[in-house]
Amino acid sequence: MITNIVYETEFWDILTRAKLANLSQFHKPNVFEEVPLYTRYSDLEFLKAQSTPIVNATVLGFALKFLNSVISYQQHRSSYFASITVWEPLDVADPIVPNLFFWSGNAERAKRFKKQLVLDRITTPFGKLIKQLVGAGTHPRFSVLEDRSTLPDECRVFISLAQRPYPSFLPLEELRRPAKGLVYDMTIPTVDRSGRYQLKQGLGTASKKGHKAK
Amino acid sequence: MTPNQASRAVLRGQGPAGIDRVDRPKVFGEQWHAHLAPGEGSIAVNQDGSWKHLPNGHEPPKLTASQKSFLRDAGWNV
């Protein structure tokens, strides 16, 4: 994980312009939002000399530091959840866009929330790529799970703290339920000619409809 | 154009003025929505044309012709 302190001022400037620098807004009661940490690729102009993998690692490294800041900002008596989420980009040449996904509520709302999200272990090539990025650093230990149910044919990766920082914080594992009918192979992520993340050739193709043998 | 392509166009600076971002649904059953301002909880228009985060008692803003055209191309009912 790349955590270049030189870039942090730039990232905080982006968050300020996007009205995301006030951390108290992520701790309102009964809140449920997912907001991108930047909204234009041109925001990352200061990284233009870097390759997409380096940009992705840098952006994700900052996003996880930001997540730690958000979670540390306030402890909740009722349930609270915060995570960085990343949707798979349309084109592999596009940098990833981390989102802050945050939720708060009482026990009744927590039950509904847990039913609304179906997270499962990482199996897609894109998910594996993000997991590699997250695991390669010196950050506190994070959990990484996948959502393949919210949108057909789109994968969203959730990254949050593996351990509860306080009792009412919902760890990612509490939202983990196997998605019915989804079968994926476990192989090394690669990129195909159209720029999509794919499973390694010869071993299978990730698909919403299941495993397709070659 | 799909909503995903519209989202990418906005990220690339190719969307109409006044559309800050195009977001995916957070959970199953929600809709794609286009935000008209930056930040968490800013006003947004759902794919079916309904409004999200519209303060009580406020009239929805009027979309410009280019915003309507862009969103219609991406499947919005506006």
CSV table of C-alpha atoms in Angstrom, one decimal:
chain,number,residue,atom,x,y,z
A,1,MET,CA,0.0,0.0,0.0
A,2,ILE,CA,1.3,3.4,-1.0
A,3,THR,CA,0.9,6.0,1.7
A,4,ASN,CA,2.8,9.0,0.3
A,5,ILE,CA,2.3,11.8,2.8
A,6,VAL,CA,3.1,14.3,0.0
A,7,TYR,CA,-0.2,13.5,-1.6
A,8,GLU,CA,-2.3,13.8,1.5
A,9,THR,CA,-2.7,17.5,1.3
A,10,GLU,CA,-4.0,17.1,-2.3
A,11,PHE,CA,-6.5,14.4,-1.1
A,12,TRP,CA,-7.8,16.6,1.7
A,13,ASP,CA,-8.2,19.5,-0.7
A,14,ILE,CA,-10.4,17.2,-2.9
A,15,LEU,CA,-12.5,16.2,0.2
A,16,THR,CA,-12.9,19.8,1.1
A,17,ARG,CA,-14.2,20.7,-2.3
A,18,ALA,CA,-16.5,17.7,-2.2
A,19,LYS,CA,-17.8,18.9,1.2
A,20,LEU,CA,-16.6,15.7,2.9
A,21,ALA,CA,-14.0,17.1,5.2
A,22,ASN,CA,-16.4,17.6,8.1
A,23,LEU,CA,-16.3,14.2,9.7
A,24,SER,CA,-19.3,14.9,12.0
A,25,GLN,CA,-21.7,14.6,9.0
A,26,PHE,CA,-20.9,10.8,8.8
A,27,HIS,CA,-22.2,10.3,12.3
A,28,LYS,CA,-25.8,11.6,12.2
A,29,PRO,CA,-28.4,9.4,13.7
A,30,ASN,CA,-30.2,7.0,11.3
A,31,VAL,CA,-28.0,7.9,8.4
A,32,PHE,CA,-27.4,5.7,5.4
A,33,GLU,CA,-25.3,7.0,2.5
A,34,GLU,CA,-22.5,6.0,0.1
A,35,VAL,CA,-20.5,9.0,-1.2
A,36,PRO,CA,-17.5,9.0,-3.6
A,37,LEU,CA,-14.3,10.5,-2.3
A,38,TYR,CA,-13.7,12.2,-5.6
A,39,THR,CA,-16.0,13.0,-8.5
A,40,ARG,CA,-13.7,13.8,-11.5
A,41,TYR,CA,-10.7,12.0,-12.8
A,42,SER,CA,-9.1,15.4,-13.2
A,43,ASP,CA,-9.1,15.7,-9.4
A,44,LEU,CA,-6.2,13.2,-9.6
A,45,GLU,CA,-4.1,15.4,-11.9
A,46,PHE,CA,-1.3,15.4,-9.3
A,47,LEU,CA,-0.9,11.7,-9.9
A,48,LYS,CA,-0.8,11.9,-13.7
A,49,ALA,CA,2.8,10.7,-13.9
A,50,GLN,CA,1.9,7.5,-12.2
A,51,SER,CA,0.5,4.3,-13.7
A,52,THR,CA,-3.1,3.2,-13.0
A,53,PRO,CA,-2.0,0.5,-10.5
A,54,ILE,CA,0.1,3.0,-8.6
A,55,VAL,CA,-2.8,5.5,-8.7
A,56,ASN,CA,-5.2,2.8,-7.4
A,57,ALA,CA,-2.9,1.9,-4.6
A,58,THR,CA,-2.3,5.5,-3.6
A,59,VAL,CA,-6.0,6.4,-3.7
A,60,LEU,CA,-7.0,3.3,-1.8
A,61,GLY,CA,-4.3,3.9,0.8
A,62,PHE,CA,-5.6,7.4,1.5
A,63,ALA,CA,-9.2,6.1,1.5
A,64,LEU,CA,-8.4,3.6,4.3
A,65,LYS,CA,-6.7,6.3,6.3
A,66,PHE,CA,-9.8,8.4,5.9
A,67,LEU,CA,-12.0,5.5,7.0
A,68,ASN,CA,-10.0,5.2,10.1
A,69,SER,CA,-10.4,8.9,10.8
A,70,VAL,CA,-14.1,8.7,10.3
A,71,ILE,CA,-14.5,5.7,12.6
A,72,SER,CA,-12.3,7.2,15.2
A,73,TYR,CA,-14.2,10.5,15.2
A,74,GLN,CA,-17.1,9.3,17.3
A,75,GLN,CA,-18.2,6.2,19.1
A,76,HIS,CA,-21.9,5.3,18.9
A,77,ARG,CA,-24.1,3.8,21.6
A,78,SER,CA,-26.4,2.3,18.9
A,79,SER,CA,-25.2,0.4,15.9
A,80,TYR,CA,-22.8,2.0,13.4
A,81,PHE,CA,-21.1,0.8,10.3
A,82,ALA,CA,-18.6,2.4,8.0
A,83,SER,CA,-16.7,1.0,5.1
A,84,ILE,CA,-14.8,2.0,2.0
A,85,THR,CA,-16.5,0.6,-1.1
A,86,VAL,CA,-15.1,0.3,-4.6
A,87,TRP,CA,-17.2,-0.5,-7.7
A,88,GLU,CA,-15.4,-2.2,-10.5
A,89,PRO,CA,-14.5,0.5,-13.1
A,90,LEU,CA,-15.9,0.1,-16.7
A,91,ASP,CA,-12.4,0.2,-18.0
A,92,VAL,CA,-9.2,-1.1,-16.3
A,93,ALA,CA,-7.4,2.1,-17.4
A,94,ASP,CA,-9.8,4.1,-15.2
A,95,PRO,CA,-8.6,4.7,-11.6
A,96,ILE,CA,-10.8,3.2,-8.9
A,97,VAL,CA,-13.2,5.6,-7.1
A,98,PRO,CA,-13.4,4.7,-3.4
A,99,ASN,CA,-16.7,5.6,-1.7
A,100,LEU,CA,-17.4,6.1,2.0
A,101,PHE,CA,-20.4,3.9,2.9
A,102,PHE,CA,-21.8,4.7,6.3
A,103,TRP,CA,-24.9,3.7,8.3
A,104,SER,CA,-26.2,4.2,11.8
A,105,GLY,CA,-29.3,3.1,13.6
A,106,ASN,CA,-31.0,1.2,16.4
A,107,ALA,CA,-31.3,-2.6,16.7
A,108,GLU,CA,-34.4,-2.8,14.6
A,109,ARG,CA,-32.8,-0.8,11.8
A,110,ALA,CA,-29.7,-2.9,12.1
A,111,LYS,CA,-31.8,-6.1,11.4
A,112,ARG,CA,-33.2,-4.5,8.3
A,113,PHE,CA,-29.8,-3.3,7.2
A,114,LYS,CA,-28.3,-6.8,7.6
A,115,LYS,CA,-31.0,-8.1,5.3
A,116,GLN,CA,-30.5,-5.4,2.7
A,117,LEU,CA,-26.8,-6.2,2.1
A,118,VAL,CA,-25.6,-9.5,0.9
A,119,LEU,CA,-21.8,-9.7,1.3
A,120,ASP,CA,-19.7,-12.7,0.6
A,121,ARG,CA,-16.1,-13.7,0.4
A,122,ILE,CA,-13.9,-12.4,-2.4
A,123,THR,CA,-14.1,-14.5,-5.5
A,124,THR,CA,-14.0,-12.1,-8.5
A,125,PRO,CA,-10.8,-11.0,-10.2
A,126,PHE,CA,-11.5,-7.4,-9.3
A,127,GLY,CA,-12.2,-8.3,-5.7
A,128,LYS,CA,-9.0,-10.2,-5.5
A,129,LEU,CA,-7.1,-7.2,-7.0
A,130,ILE,CA,-8.5,-4.9,-4.3
A,131,LYS,CA,-7.8,-7.5,-1.6
A,132,GLN,CA,-4.2,-7.7,-2.8
A,133,LEU,CA,-3.9,-3.9,-2.6
A,134,VAL,CA,-5.4,-3.8,0.9
A,135,GLY,CA,-3.3,-6.7,2.2
A,136,ALA,CA,0.0,-5.4,0.9
A,137,GLY,CA,0.4,-2.5,3.3
A,138,THR,CA,1.1,-1.7,6.9
A,139,HIS,CA,-2.4,-0.5,7.7
A,140,PRO,CA,-4.3,-2.0,10.6
A,141,ARG,CA,-5.9,-5.2,9.5
A,142,PHE,CA,-8.9,-4.8,7.3
A,143,SER,CA,-11.6,-7.3,6.2
A,144,VAL,CA,-12.6,-7.4,2.5
A,145,LEU,CA,-15.9,-8.8,1.2
A,146,GLU,CA,-17.8,-8.6,-2.0
A,147,ASP,CA,-21.3,-7.5,-3.0
A,148,ARG,CA,-22.5,-9.1,-6.2
A,149,SER,CA,-26.3,-8.7,-5.6
A,150,THR,CA,-27.1,-5.0,-5.6
A,151,LEU,CA,-26.5,-4.6,-9.3
A,152,PRO,CA,-26.6,-7.4,-11.9
A,153,ASP,CA,-23.2,-7.9,-13.5
A,154,GLU,CA,-21.4,-5.4,-11.3
A,155,CYS,CA,-19.1,-6.1,-8.4
A,156,ARG,CA,-18.6,-3.9,-5.4
A,157,VAL,CA,-15.9,-4.5,-2.8
A,158,PHE,CA,-16.3,-3.6,0.8
A,159,ILE,CA,-13.3,-2.9,3.0
A,160,SER,CA,-13.6,-2.2,6.7
A,161,LEU,CA,-12.0,-2.8,10.0
A,162,ALA,CA,-11.6,-6.5,10.8
A,163,GLN,CA,-11.9,-5.9,14.6
A,164,ARG,CA,-14.6,-3.9,16.3
A,165,PRO,CA,-13.1,-0.6,17.6
A,166,TYR,CA,-16.0,-0.4,20.1
A,167,PRO,CA,-18.9,-2.8,21.0
A,168,SER,CA,-21.7,-1.3,18.8
A,169,PHE,CA,-19.6,-1.0,15.6
A,170,LEU,CA,-20.8,-3.6,13.1
A,171,PRO,CA,-17.8,-5.5,11.7
A,172,LEU,CA,-17.9,-6.5,8.0
A,173,GLU,CA,-18.2,-10.2,8.9
A,174,GLU,CA,-21.6,-9.6,10.5
A,175,LEU,CA,-22.9,-8.6,7.1
A,176,ARG,CA,-21.5,-11.7,5.4
A,177,ARG,CA,-24.0,-14.1,3.9
A,178,PRO,CA,-23.4,-16.3,0.9
A,179,ALA,CA,-25.2,-15.0,-2.2
A,180,LYS,CA,-27.5,-17.7,-3.5
A,181,GLY,CA,-26.8,-19.2,-6.9
A,182,LEU,CA,-23.5,-17.4,-7.4
A,183,VAL,CA,-20.5,-19.6,-8.2
A,184,TYR,CA,-17.1,-18.2,-9.0
A,185,ASP,CA,-13.7,-19.7,-9.5
A,186,MET,CA,-10.6,-18.8,-7.5
A,187,THR,CA,-7.8,-17.7,-9.8
A,188,ILE,CA,-5.4,-14.9,-10.5
A,189,PRO,CA,-6.9,-11.7,-11.8
A,190,THR,CA,-5.9,-10.6,-15.2
A,191,VAL,CA,-7.1,-8.0,-17.7
A,192,ASP,CA,-8.7,-9.0,-21.1
A,193,ARG,CA,-8.4,-7.1,-24.4
A,194,SER,CA,-11.6,-5.1,-23.7
A,195,GLY,CA,-10.1,-3.8,-20.4
A,196,ARG,CA,-12.2,-5.9,-18.0
A,197,TYR,CA,-10.8,-7.8,-15.1
A,198,GLN,CA,-11.0,-11.5,-15.8
A,199,LEU,CA,-10.0,-14.8,-14.3
A,200,LYS,CA,-6.8,-16.3,-15.6
A,201,GLN,CA,-7.4,-17.7,-19.1
A,202,GLY,CA,-7.9,-21.4,-19.2
A,203,LEU,CA,-9.4,-21.6,-15.7
A,204,GLY,CA,-12.8,-20.0,-16.1
A,205,THR,CA,-14.7,-16.7,-16.4
A,206,ALA,CA,-16.4,-14.9,-13.6
A,207,SER,CA,-20.1,-14.5,-14.4
A,208,LYS,CA,-23.3,-13.7,-12.6
A,209,LYS,CA,-24.7,-16.8,-14.0
A,210,GLY,CA,-22.0,-19.0,-12.6
A,211,HIS,CA,-18.8,-20.7,-13.5
A,212,LYS,CA,-18.1,-21.1,-17.2
A,213,ALA,CA,-15.5,-23.7,-18.0
A,214,LYS,CA,-13.2,-23.2,-20.9
B,1,MET,CA,-25.9,5.0,-22.9
B,2,THR,CA,-26.1,3.0,-19.7
B,3,PRO,CA,-26.2,4.6,-16.2
B,4,ASN,CA,-22.7,3.2,-15.7
B,5,GLN,CA,-21.5,4.9,-18.9
B,6,ALA,CA,-23.2,8.1,-17.8
B,7,SER,CA,-21.4,7.9,-14.4
B,8,ARG,CA,-18.1,7.4,-16.3
B,9,ALA,CA,-18.8,10.4,-18.6
B,10,VAL,CA,-19.3,12.6,-15.6
B,11,LEU,CA,-16.1,11.4,-13.9
B,12,ARG,CA,-14.3,12.2,-17.2
B,13,GLY,CA,-15.8,15.7,-17.2
B,14,GLN,CA,-18.0,15.0,-20.2
B,15,GLY,CA,-21.3,15.4,-18.4
B,16,PRO,CA,-23.5,18.5,-18.5
B,17,ALA,CA,-22.9,21.4,-16.2
B,18,GLY,CA,-24.6,21.0,-12.8
B,19,ILE,CA,-24.5,17.2,-12.6
B,20,ASP,CA,-22.0,16.5,-9.9
B,21,ARG,CA,-22.0,12.7,-10.1
B,22,VAL,CA,-24.1,9.7,-11.0
B,23,ASP,CA,-24.3,7.2,-8.2
B,24,ARG,CA,-25.3,3.6,-8.1
B,25,PRO,CA,-28.0,2.2,-5.7
B,26,LYS,CA,-26.6,1.5,-2.2
B,27,VAL,CA,-28.6,-1.7,-1.8
B,28,PHE,CA,-30.9,-3.8,-4.0
B,29,GLY,CA,-34.2,-2.1,-4.7
B,30,GLU,CA,-32.8,1.5,-4.8
B,31,GLN,CA,-32.2,3.4,-8.0
B,32,TRP,CA,-29.4,5.0,-9.9
B,33,HIS,CA,-29.5,8.7,-9.1
B,34,ALA,CA,-27.8,11.8,-10.4
B,35,HIS,CA,-26.6,14.4,-7.8
B,36,LEU,CA,-26.9,18.0,-8.7
B,37,ALA,CA,-24.5,19.2,-6.0
B,38,PRO,CA,-21.4,17.9,-4.2
B,39,GLY,CA,-21.4,16.3,-0.8
B,40,GLU,CA,-23.3,13.7,1.2
B,41,GLY,CA,-27.1,14.2,1.1
B,42,SER,CA,-27.1,16.7,-1.8
B,43,ILE,CA,-30.2,16.8,-3.9
B,44,ALA,CA,-30.4,14.1,-6.5
B,45,VAL,CA,-32.9,12.8,-9.2
B,46,ASN,CA,-33.7,9.1,-9.3
B,47,GLN,CA,-33.9,7.2,-12.5
B,48,ASP,CA,-37.7,7.2,-12.3
B,49,GLY,CA,-37.7,11.0,-12.1
B,50,SER,CA,-38.5,11.2,-8.4
B,51,TRP,CA,-36.3,13.3,-6.1
B,52,LYS,CA,-33.9,12.3,-3.4
B,53,HIS,CA,-32.8,14.5,-0.5
B,54,LEU,CA,-35.3,17.2,-1.5
B,55,PRO,CA,-35.9,19.3,1.7
B,56,ASN,CA,-39.5,19.3,3.0
B,57,GLY,CA,-41.6,22.1,1.4
B,58,HIS,CA,-39.0,22.8,-1.3
B,59,GLU,CA,-39.8,22.8,-5.0
B,60,PRO,CA,-37.6,20.5,-7.0
B,61,PRO,CA,-35.1,22.4,-9.1
B,62,LYS,CA,-35.7,22.6,-12.9
B,63,LEU,CA,-33.3,20.6,-14.9
B,64,THR,CA,-31.6,22.3,-17.8
B,65,ALA,CA,-32.2,21.0,-21.4
B,66,SER,CA,-28.7,19.5,-21.5
B,67,GLN,CA,-29.1,17.8,-18.1
B,68,LYS,CA,-32.5,16.3,-19.3
B,69,SER,CA,-31.0,15.2,-22.6
B,70,PHE,CA,-28.0,13.5,-20.9
B,71,LEU,CA,-30.1,11.8,-18.3
B,72,ARG,CA,-32.8,10.6,-20.8
B,73,ASP,CA,-30.0,9.1,-22.9
B,74,ALA,CA,-28.9,7.2,-19.8
B,75,GLY,CA,-32.5,5.9,-19.1
B,76,TRP,CA,-33.8,8.5,-16.7
B,77,ASN,CA,-37.5,9.4,-16.9
B,78,VAL,CA,-37.1,13.2,-16.7
